[in-house]
Short mmCIF file of C-alpha atoms in Angstrom, two decimals:
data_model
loop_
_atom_site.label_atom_id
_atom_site.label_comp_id
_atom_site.label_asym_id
_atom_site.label_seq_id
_atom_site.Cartn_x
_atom_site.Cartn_y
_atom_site.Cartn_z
CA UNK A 1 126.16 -8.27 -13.40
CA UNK A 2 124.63 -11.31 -14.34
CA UNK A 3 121.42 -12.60 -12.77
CA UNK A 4 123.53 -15.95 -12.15
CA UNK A 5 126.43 -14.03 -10.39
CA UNK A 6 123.91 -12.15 -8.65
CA UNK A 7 122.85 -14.73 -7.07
CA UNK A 8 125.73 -16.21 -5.90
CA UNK A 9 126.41 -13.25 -4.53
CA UNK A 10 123.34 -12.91 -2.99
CA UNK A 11 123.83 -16.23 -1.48
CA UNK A 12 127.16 -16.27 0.01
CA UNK A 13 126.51 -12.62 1.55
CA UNK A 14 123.02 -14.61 3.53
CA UNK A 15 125.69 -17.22 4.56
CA UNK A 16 128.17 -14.61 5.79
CA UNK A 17 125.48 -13.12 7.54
CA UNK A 18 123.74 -16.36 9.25
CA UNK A 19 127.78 -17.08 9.95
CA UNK A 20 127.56 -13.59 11.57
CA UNK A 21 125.45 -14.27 13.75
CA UNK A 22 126.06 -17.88 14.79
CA UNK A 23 129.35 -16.65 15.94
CA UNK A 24 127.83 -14.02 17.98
CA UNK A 25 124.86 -15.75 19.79
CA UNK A 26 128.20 -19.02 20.47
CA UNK A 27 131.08 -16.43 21.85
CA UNK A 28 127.96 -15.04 24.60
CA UNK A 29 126.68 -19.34 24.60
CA UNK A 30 130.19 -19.85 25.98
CA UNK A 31 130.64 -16.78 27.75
CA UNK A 32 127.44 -17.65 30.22
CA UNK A 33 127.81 -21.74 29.65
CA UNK A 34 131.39 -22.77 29.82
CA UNK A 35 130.70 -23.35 34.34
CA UNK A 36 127.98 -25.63 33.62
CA UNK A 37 130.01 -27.66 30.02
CA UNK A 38 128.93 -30.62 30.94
CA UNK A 39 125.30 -30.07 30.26
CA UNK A 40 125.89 -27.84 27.76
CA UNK A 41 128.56 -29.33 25.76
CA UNK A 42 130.76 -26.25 25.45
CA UNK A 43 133.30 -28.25 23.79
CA UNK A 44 131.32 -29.16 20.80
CA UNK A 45 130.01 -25.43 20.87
CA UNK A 46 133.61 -24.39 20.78
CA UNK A 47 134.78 -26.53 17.74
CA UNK A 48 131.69 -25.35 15.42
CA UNK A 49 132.43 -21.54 16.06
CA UNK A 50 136.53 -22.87 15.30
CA UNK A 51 135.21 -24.14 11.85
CA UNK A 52 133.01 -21.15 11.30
CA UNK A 53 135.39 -18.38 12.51
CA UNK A 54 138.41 -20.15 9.68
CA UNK A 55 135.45 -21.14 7.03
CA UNK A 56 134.56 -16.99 7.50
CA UNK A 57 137.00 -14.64 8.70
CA UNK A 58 140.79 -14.49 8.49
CA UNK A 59 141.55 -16.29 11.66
CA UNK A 60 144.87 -18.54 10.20
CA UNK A 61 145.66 -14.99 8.75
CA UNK A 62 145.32 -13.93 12.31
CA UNK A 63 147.78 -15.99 13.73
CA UNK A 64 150.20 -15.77 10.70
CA UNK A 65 150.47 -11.86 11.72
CA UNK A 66 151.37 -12.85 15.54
CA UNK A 67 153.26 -16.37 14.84
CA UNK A 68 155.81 -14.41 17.18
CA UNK A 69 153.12 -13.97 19.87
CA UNK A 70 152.36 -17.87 19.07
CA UNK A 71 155.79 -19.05 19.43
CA UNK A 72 156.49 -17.44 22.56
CA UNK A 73 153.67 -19.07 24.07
CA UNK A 74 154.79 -22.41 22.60
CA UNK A 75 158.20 -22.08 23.95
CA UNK A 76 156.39 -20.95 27.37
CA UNK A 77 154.68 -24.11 27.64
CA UNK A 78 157.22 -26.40 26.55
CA UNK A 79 159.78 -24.80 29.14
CA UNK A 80 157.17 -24.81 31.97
CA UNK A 81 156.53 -29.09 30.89
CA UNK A 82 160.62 -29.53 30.68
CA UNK A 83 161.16 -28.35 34.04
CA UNK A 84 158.32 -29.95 35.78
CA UNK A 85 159.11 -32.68 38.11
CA UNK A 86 156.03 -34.06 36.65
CA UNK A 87 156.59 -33.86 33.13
CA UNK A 88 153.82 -36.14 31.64
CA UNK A 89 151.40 -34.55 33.87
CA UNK A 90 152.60 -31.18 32.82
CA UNK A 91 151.73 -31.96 29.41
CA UNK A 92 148.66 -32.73 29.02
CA UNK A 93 147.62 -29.40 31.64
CA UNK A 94 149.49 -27.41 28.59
CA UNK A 95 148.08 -29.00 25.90
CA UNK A 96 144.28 -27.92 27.77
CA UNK A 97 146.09 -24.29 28.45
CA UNK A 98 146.81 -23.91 24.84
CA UNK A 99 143.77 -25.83 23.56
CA UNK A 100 142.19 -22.97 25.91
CA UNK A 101 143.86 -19.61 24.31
CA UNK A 102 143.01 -20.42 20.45
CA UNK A 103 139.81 -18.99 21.48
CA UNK A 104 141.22 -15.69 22.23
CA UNK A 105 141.81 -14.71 18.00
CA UNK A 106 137.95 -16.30 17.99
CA UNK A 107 137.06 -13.50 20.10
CA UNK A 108 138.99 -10.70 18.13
CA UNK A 109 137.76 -11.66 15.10
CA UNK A 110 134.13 -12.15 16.35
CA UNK A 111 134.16 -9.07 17.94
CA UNK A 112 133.29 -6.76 14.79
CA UNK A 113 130.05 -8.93 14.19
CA UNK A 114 128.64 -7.33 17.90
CA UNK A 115 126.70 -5.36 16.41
CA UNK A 116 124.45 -3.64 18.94
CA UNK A 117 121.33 -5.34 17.17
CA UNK A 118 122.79 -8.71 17.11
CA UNK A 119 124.25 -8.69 20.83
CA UNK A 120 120.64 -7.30 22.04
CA UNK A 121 118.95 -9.98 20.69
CA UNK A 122 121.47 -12.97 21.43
CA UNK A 123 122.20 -11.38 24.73
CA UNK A 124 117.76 -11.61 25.90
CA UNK A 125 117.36 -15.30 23.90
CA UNK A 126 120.15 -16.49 26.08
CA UNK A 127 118.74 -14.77 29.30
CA UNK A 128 115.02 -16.05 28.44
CA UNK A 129 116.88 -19.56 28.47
CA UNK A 130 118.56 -18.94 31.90
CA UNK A 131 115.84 -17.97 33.56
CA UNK A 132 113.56 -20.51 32.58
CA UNK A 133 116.25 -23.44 33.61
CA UNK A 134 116.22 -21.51 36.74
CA UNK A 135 112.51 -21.37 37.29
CA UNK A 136 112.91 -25.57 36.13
CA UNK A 137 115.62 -25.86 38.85
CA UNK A 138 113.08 -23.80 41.35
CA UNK A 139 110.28 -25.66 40.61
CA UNK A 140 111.62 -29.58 40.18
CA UNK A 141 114.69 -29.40 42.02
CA UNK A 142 114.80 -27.29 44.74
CA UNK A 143 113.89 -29.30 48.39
CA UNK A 144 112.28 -26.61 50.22
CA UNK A 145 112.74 -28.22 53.66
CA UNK A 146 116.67 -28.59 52.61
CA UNK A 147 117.65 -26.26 49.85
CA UNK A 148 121.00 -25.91 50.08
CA UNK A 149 122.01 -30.05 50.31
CA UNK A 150 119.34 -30.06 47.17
CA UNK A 151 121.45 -27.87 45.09
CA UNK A 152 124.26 -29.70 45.96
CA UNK A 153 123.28 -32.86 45.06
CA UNK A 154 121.69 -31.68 41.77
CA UNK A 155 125.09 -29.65 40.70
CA UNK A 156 127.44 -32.54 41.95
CA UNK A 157 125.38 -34.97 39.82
CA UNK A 158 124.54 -32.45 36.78
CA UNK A 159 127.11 -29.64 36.54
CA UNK A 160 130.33 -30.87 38.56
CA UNK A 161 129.95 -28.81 41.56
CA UNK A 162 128.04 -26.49 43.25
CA UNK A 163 130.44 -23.47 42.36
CA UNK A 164 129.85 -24.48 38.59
CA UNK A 165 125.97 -23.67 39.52
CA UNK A 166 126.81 -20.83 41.11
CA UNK A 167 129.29 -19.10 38.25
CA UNK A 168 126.73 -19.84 35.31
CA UNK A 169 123.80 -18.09 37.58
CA UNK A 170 125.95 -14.85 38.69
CA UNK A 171 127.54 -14.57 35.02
CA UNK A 172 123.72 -15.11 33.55
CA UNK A 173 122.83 -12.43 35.88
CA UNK A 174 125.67 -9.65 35.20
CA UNK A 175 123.96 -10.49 31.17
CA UNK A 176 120.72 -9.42 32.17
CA UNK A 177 122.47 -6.62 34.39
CA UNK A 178 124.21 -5.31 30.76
CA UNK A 179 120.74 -5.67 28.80
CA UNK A 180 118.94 -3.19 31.58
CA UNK A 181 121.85 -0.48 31.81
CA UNK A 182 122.84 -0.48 28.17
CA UNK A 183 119.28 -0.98 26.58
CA UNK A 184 116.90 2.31 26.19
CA UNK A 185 114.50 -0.18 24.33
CA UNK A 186 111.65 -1.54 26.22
CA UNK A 187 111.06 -4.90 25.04
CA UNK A 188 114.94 -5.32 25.84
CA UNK A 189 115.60 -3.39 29.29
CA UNK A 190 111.81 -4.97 30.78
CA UNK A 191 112.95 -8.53 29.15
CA UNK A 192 115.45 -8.70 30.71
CA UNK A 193 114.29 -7.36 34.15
CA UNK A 194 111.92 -9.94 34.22
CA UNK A 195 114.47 -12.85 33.79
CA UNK A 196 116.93 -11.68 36.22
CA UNK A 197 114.26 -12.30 38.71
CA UNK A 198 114.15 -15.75 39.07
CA UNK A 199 118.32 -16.25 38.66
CA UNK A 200 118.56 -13.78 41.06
CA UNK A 201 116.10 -15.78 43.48
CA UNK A 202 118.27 -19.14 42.98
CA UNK A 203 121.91 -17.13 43.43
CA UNK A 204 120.25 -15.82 46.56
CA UNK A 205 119.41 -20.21 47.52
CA UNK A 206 122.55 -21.20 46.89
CA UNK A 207 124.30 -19.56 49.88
CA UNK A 208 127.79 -18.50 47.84
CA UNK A 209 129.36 -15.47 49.88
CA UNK A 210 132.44 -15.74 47.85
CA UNK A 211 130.21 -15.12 44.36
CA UNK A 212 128.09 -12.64 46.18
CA UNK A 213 131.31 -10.78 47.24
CA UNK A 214 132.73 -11.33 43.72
CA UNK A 215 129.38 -9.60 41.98
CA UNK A 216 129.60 -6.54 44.73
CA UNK A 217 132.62 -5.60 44.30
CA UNK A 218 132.55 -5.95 40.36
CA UNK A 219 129.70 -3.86 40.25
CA UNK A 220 131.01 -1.14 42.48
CA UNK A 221 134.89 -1.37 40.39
CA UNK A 222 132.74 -1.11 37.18
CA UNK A 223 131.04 2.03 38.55
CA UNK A 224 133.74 3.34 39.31
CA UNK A 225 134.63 3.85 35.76
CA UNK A 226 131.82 6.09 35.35
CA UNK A 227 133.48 8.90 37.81
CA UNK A 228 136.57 10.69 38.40
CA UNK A 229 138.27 12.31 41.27
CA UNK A 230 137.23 11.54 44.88
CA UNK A 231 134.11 9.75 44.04
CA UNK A 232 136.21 7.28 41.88
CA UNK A 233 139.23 7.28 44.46
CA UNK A 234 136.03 6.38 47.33
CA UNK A 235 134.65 3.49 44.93
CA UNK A 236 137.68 1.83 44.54
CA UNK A 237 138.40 1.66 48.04
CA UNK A 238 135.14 0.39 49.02
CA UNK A 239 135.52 -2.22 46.38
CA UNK A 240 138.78 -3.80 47.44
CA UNK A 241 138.82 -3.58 51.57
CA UNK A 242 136.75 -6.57 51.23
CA UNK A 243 139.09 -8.21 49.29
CA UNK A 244 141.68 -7.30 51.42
CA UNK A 245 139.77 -8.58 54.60
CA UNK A 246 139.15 -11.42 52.91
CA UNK A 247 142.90 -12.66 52.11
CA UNK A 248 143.84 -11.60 55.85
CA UNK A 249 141.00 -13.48 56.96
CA UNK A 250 142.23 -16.82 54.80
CA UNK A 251 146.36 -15.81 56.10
CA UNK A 252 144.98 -15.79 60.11
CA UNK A 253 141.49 -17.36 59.78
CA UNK A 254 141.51 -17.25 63.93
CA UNK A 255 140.66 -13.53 63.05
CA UNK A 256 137.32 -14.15 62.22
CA UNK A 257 136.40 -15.64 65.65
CA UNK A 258 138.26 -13.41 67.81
CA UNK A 259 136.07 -10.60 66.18
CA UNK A 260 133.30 -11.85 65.66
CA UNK A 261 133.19 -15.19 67.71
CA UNK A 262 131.81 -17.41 64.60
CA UNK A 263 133.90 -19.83 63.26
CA UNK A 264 133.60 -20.94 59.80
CA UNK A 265 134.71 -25.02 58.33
CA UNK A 266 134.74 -23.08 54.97
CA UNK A 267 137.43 -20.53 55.78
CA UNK A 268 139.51 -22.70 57.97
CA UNK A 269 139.64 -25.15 54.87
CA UNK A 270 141.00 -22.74 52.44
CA UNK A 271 143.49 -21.55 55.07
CA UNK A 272 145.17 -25.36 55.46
CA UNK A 273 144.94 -25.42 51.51
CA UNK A 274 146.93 -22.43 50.90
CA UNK A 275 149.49 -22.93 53.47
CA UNK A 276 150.22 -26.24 52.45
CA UNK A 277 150.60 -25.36 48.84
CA UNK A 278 152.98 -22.55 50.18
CA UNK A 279 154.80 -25.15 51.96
CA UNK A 280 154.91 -27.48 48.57
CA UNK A 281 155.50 -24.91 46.11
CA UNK A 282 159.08 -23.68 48.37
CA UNK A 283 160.47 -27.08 46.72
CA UNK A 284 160.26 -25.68 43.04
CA UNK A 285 159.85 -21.88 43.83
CA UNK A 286 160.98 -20.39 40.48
CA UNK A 287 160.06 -22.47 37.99
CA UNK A 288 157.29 -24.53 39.75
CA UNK A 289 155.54 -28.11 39.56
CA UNK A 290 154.29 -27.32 36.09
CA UNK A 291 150.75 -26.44 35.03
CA UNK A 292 147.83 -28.38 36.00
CA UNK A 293 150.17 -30.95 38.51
CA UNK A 294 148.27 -29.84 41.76
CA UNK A 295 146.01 -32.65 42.07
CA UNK A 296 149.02 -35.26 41.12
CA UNK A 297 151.54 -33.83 43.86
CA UNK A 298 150.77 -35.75 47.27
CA UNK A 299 152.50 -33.06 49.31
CA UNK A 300 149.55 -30.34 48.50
CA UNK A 301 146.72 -33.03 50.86
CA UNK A 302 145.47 -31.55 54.16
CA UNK A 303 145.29 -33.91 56.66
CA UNK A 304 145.20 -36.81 54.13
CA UNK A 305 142.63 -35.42 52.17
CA UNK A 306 143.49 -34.65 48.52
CA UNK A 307 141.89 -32.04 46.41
CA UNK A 308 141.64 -31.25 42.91
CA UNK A 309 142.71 -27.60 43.04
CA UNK A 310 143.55 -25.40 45.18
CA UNK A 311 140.52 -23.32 44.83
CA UNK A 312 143.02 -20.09 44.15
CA UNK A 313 143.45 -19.41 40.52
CA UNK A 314 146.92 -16.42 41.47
CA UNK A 315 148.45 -19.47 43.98
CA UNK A 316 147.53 -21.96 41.33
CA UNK A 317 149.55 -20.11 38.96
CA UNK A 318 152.31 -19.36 41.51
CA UNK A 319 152.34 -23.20 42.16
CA UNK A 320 152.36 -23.97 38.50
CA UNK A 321 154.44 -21.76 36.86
CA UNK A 322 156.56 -21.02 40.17
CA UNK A 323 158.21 -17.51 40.30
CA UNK A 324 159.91 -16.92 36.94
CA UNK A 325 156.00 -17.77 35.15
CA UNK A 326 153.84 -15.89 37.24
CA UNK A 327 156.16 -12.98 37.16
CA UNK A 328 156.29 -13.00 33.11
CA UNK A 329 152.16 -13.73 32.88
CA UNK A 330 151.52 -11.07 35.19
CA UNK A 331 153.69 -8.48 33.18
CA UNK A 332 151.86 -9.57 29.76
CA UNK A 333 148.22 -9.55 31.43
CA UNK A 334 149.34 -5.72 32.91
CA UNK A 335 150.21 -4.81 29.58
CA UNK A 336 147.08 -6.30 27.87
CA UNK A 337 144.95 -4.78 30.58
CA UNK A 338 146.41 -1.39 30.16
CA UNK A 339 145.32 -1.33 26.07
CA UNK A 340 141.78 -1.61 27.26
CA UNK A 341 139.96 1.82 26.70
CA UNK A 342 137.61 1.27 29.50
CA UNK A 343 135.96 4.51 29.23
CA UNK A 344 135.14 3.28 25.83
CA UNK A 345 134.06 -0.35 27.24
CA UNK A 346 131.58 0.46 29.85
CA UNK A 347 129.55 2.12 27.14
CA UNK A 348 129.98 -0.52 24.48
CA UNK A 349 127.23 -3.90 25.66
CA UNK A 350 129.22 -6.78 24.60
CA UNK A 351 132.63 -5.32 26.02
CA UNK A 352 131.01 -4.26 29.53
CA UNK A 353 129.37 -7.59 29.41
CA UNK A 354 133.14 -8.96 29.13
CA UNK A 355 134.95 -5.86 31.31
CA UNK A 356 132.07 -7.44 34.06
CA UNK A 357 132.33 -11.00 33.72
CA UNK A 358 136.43 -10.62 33.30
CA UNK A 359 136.41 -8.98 36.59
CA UNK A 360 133.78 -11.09 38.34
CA UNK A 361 136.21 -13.94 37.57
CA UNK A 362 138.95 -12.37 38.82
CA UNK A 363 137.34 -11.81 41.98
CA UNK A 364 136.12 -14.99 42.49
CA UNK A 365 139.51 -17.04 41.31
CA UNK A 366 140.61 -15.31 45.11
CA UNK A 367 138.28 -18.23 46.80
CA UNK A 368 137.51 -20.28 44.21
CA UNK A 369 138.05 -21.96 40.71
CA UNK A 370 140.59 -23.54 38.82
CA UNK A 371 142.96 -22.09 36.36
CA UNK A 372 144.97 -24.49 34.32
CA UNK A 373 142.05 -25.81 32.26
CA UNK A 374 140.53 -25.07 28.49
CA UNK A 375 137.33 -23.86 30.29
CA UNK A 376 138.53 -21.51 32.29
CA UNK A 377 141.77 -20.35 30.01
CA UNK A 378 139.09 -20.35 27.18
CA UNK A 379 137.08 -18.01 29.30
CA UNK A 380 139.39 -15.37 30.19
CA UNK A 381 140.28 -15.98 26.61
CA UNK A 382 137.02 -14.49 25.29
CA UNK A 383 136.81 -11.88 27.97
CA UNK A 384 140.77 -10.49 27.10
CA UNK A 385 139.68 -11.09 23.58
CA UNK A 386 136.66 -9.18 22.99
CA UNK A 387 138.25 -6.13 25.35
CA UNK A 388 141.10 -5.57 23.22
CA UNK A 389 139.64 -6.08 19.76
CA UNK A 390 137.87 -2.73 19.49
CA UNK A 391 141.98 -1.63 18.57
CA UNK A 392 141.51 -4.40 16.26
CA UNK A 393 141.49 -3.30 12.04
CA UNK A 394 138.12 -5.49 11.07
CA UNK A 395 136.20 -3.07 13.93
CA UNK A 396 134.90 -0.77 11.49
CA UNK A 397 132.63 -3.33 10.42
CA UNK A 398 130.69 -3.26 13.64
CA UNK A 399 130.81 0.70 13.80
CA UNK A 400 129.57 0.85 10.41
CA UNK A 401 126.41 -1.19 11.15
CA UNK A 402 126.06 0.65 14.47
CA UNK A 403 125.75 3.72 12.92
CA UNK A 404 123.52 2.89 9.36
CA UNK A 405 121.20 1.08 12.45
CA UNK A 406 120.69 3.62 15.02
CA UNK A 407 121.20 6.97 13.43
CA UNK A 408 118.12 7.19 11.19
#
C-alpha cells in the first residue's frame, strides 16, 4: 500500500472513530437532556447526530430494509389525521410523532459504537456536567426561605416546567446509578458517587412524589431481573401495589382523605382531568380526536380552565388514537418489549441505562408528561432503540471491541 493511500486510510478510519464517538456521547446528551431542550437545544443536537449517523453508518440502508415497517407507520398517521375531527391540528401532532421516531434507527445503528470504554467515559463527562448545574442551581438559585416556589419560578422561566426539572435530575441520577453498579473501576464507580450527591440533594428540594415513586419502583422492577422464583414474584409485587394505589387513588381521590384525612389540590386535579377526558374521548371512542388535539378540544377544560395535556401519557394515547390506535400500539410495543433479552440488558451499561430510564418514563407518564411530541416520542425512541439493537447485525462491532479491551 502506498504511503498516500495509507494515509487516507489512516484518516478516514480517525474520522470514523471521532464520528464514533460523537454519536455516542449525543444519543446519552439526549437521553439525560431532551426534559430540559430548551436550554439545551436538543433539536440542534438531534439534527447533527441525523447528519453524522447517514454521513457514517447505513441508516437510509436501514430504513430501505424496513420501508414496510415505514409505510405502516405512514399509513398509521395519515389514517389517525383523516379521521380526526381536527384534522389540521392532527397534522402537525403527526408530523412531531414521526419527526420523533426517525431517531429510533439512530439508536440501532449507534448502538454498536457503546463500547464499554466509550459509554464509561461519555456516561461520567455528562454526570460531572449535571452535577455541577445542580450545585449552580443550589448555590444561585435555590431561595432557602422558599425553595420549592424558587424552583418553580426558575424551571417555568428556564426549562418549561417544573416536571421538565424534575425528569432531567431523576434521569441524570439513574446515569450515575448505572456508572456505580456496572463500573468495577474506581475513578468511574467513586466519580460518579460523588456527582449523584448533589442531584440527589436537588431531586430531594423539588418535592416530586410522582418522580420519587417513578425511580422506586424502577429500581425495585429492575432488581427484580436479577432473581427468580419467589424473590422475583415478591419484587414485582412490591413494585406495582403502588402503582395500583395510585390509579385508585386518581379513580376515587376521596380515598385518600377518608384514610388518611389529608387532602391533596394535586390529586384532586388529576382526578377532574381524567374524568373529563373520559367524558370527551366517549364522542370519538375508536378512532379518537387525533394525536396531539388535547389542548385544541374545549370539552377536555375543568372548570374553565384549559390545559395543555392531560398529564397521562396511556389516556393521552387513548384520547388520541381512540380505541382501534391504542389497541394496535399496544400490541406492537408488547411485541417489541418481548424481543428484549433483559437478562442480557441489566448487565450490558448503556442498555440498563435505557431498560431504567425506559421504565422510569413509563412510570411517570401514569401522573405526568406528554406523549404526542418529538421529545418525548424521540425519547422512548432511543430507549426502544438501543434495547432491541443488541439482535441487531452491526453488534459485533461493539462485542469485538469489548472483548480486544477488557480481556488482556
Amino acid at each position: 500500500m502506498s504511503t498516500t493511500a495509507r494515509m487516507i486510510t489512516d484518516r478516514k478510519a480517525s474520522s470514523a472513530t471521532l464520528a464514533g464517538w460523537i454519536l455516542v456521547v449525543g444519543a446519552l446528551f439526549l437521553m439525560v437532556y431532551i426534559p430540559v431542550s430548551l436550554i439545551a437545544q436538543t433539536n440542534a443536537v438531534a439534527a447533527l447526530l441525523l447528519l453524522i449517523s447517514v454521513a457514517y453508518t447505513p441508516y437510509f440502508s436501514f430504513v430501505r430494509q424496513h420501508a414496510k415497517a415505514v409505510m405502516a407507520i405512514l399509513l398509521f398517521l395519515t389514517a389517525n389525521v383523516a379521521l380526526s375531527p381536527l384534522p389540521k391540528d392532527a397534522a402537525t401532532g403527526a408530523f412531531n410523532v414521526f419527526k420523533g421516531l426517525w431517531l429510533f434507527p439512530l439508536a440501532i445503528l449507534a448502538y454498536p459504537l457503546f463500547t464499554r470504554r466509550r459509554f464509561g467515559w461519555s456516561a461520567l463527562l455528562l454526570c460531572i456536567i449535571n452535577a455541577l448545574a445542580a450545585l449552580a442551581l443550589l448555590i444561585w438559585i435555590v431561595d432557602w426561605s422558599n425553595i420549592y416556589l424558587s424552583l418553580l419560578t426558575w424551571s417555568d422561566k428556564h426549562v418549561g416546567n417544573l416536571h421538565n426539572l424534575n425528569n432531567f435530575l431523576f434521569v441524570s441520577d439513574l446515569l450515575a446509578l448505572t456508572l456505580i453498579l456496572r463500573y468495577q473501576e474506581r475513578l468511574f464507580r467513586f466519580g460518579a458517587l460523588f456527582c449523584l450527591l448533589p442531584q440527589a440533594i436537588l431531586s430531594v428540594l423539588v418535592q416530586s412524589e410522582g418522580s420519587v415513586l417513578a425511580m422506586l419502583c424502577s429500581c425495585v422492577l429492575l432488581a427484580a431481573l436479577h432473581f427468580q422464583g419467589r424473590k422475583r414474584i415478591y419484587l414485582l409485587i412490591c413494585s406495582v401495589l403502588p402503582l395500583i394505589a395510585l390509579q385508585l387513588l386518581y379513580a376515587f381521590p376521596e380515598l385518600l382523605t377518608t384514610l388518611t384525612g389529608l387532602k391533596s389540590q394535586t390529586l384532586s386535579i388529576r382526578s377532574q382531568i381524567y374524568a373529563q377526558l373520559i367524558e370527551t374521548w366517549q364522542h370519538h371512542p375508536l378512532t379518537g380526536w387525533g394525536i396531539a388535539t388535547y389542548k385544541y378540544v374545549e370539552e377536555t377544560a375543568v372548570n374553565g380552565k384549559e390545559f395543555l395535556y392531560p398529564h397521562n401519557l396511556y389516556l393521552e394515547a387513548l384520547f388520541s388514537l381512540g380505541l382501534i390506535g391504542t389497541l394496535i400500539t399496544a400490541l406492537v410495543a408488547a411485541r417489541m418489549l418481548r424481543s428484549i433479552d433483559y437478562s442480557s440488558a441489566i448487565q450490558n451499561p448503556v442498555q440498563l441505562f435505557a431498560l431504567a430510564t425506559l421504565t422510569y418514563l413509563s412510570i411517570k407518564g401514569m401522573s405526568d408528561m406528554k406523549l404526542m411530541s418529538a421529545h418525548t416520542i424521540g425519547w422512548l425512541s432511543l430507549c426502544l432503540g438501543l434495547l432491541l439493537a443488541s439482535n441487531s447485525r452491526y453488534d459485533h462491532i461493539r462485542r469485538a471491541e469489548d472483548h480486544r479491551t477488557y480481556s488482556q
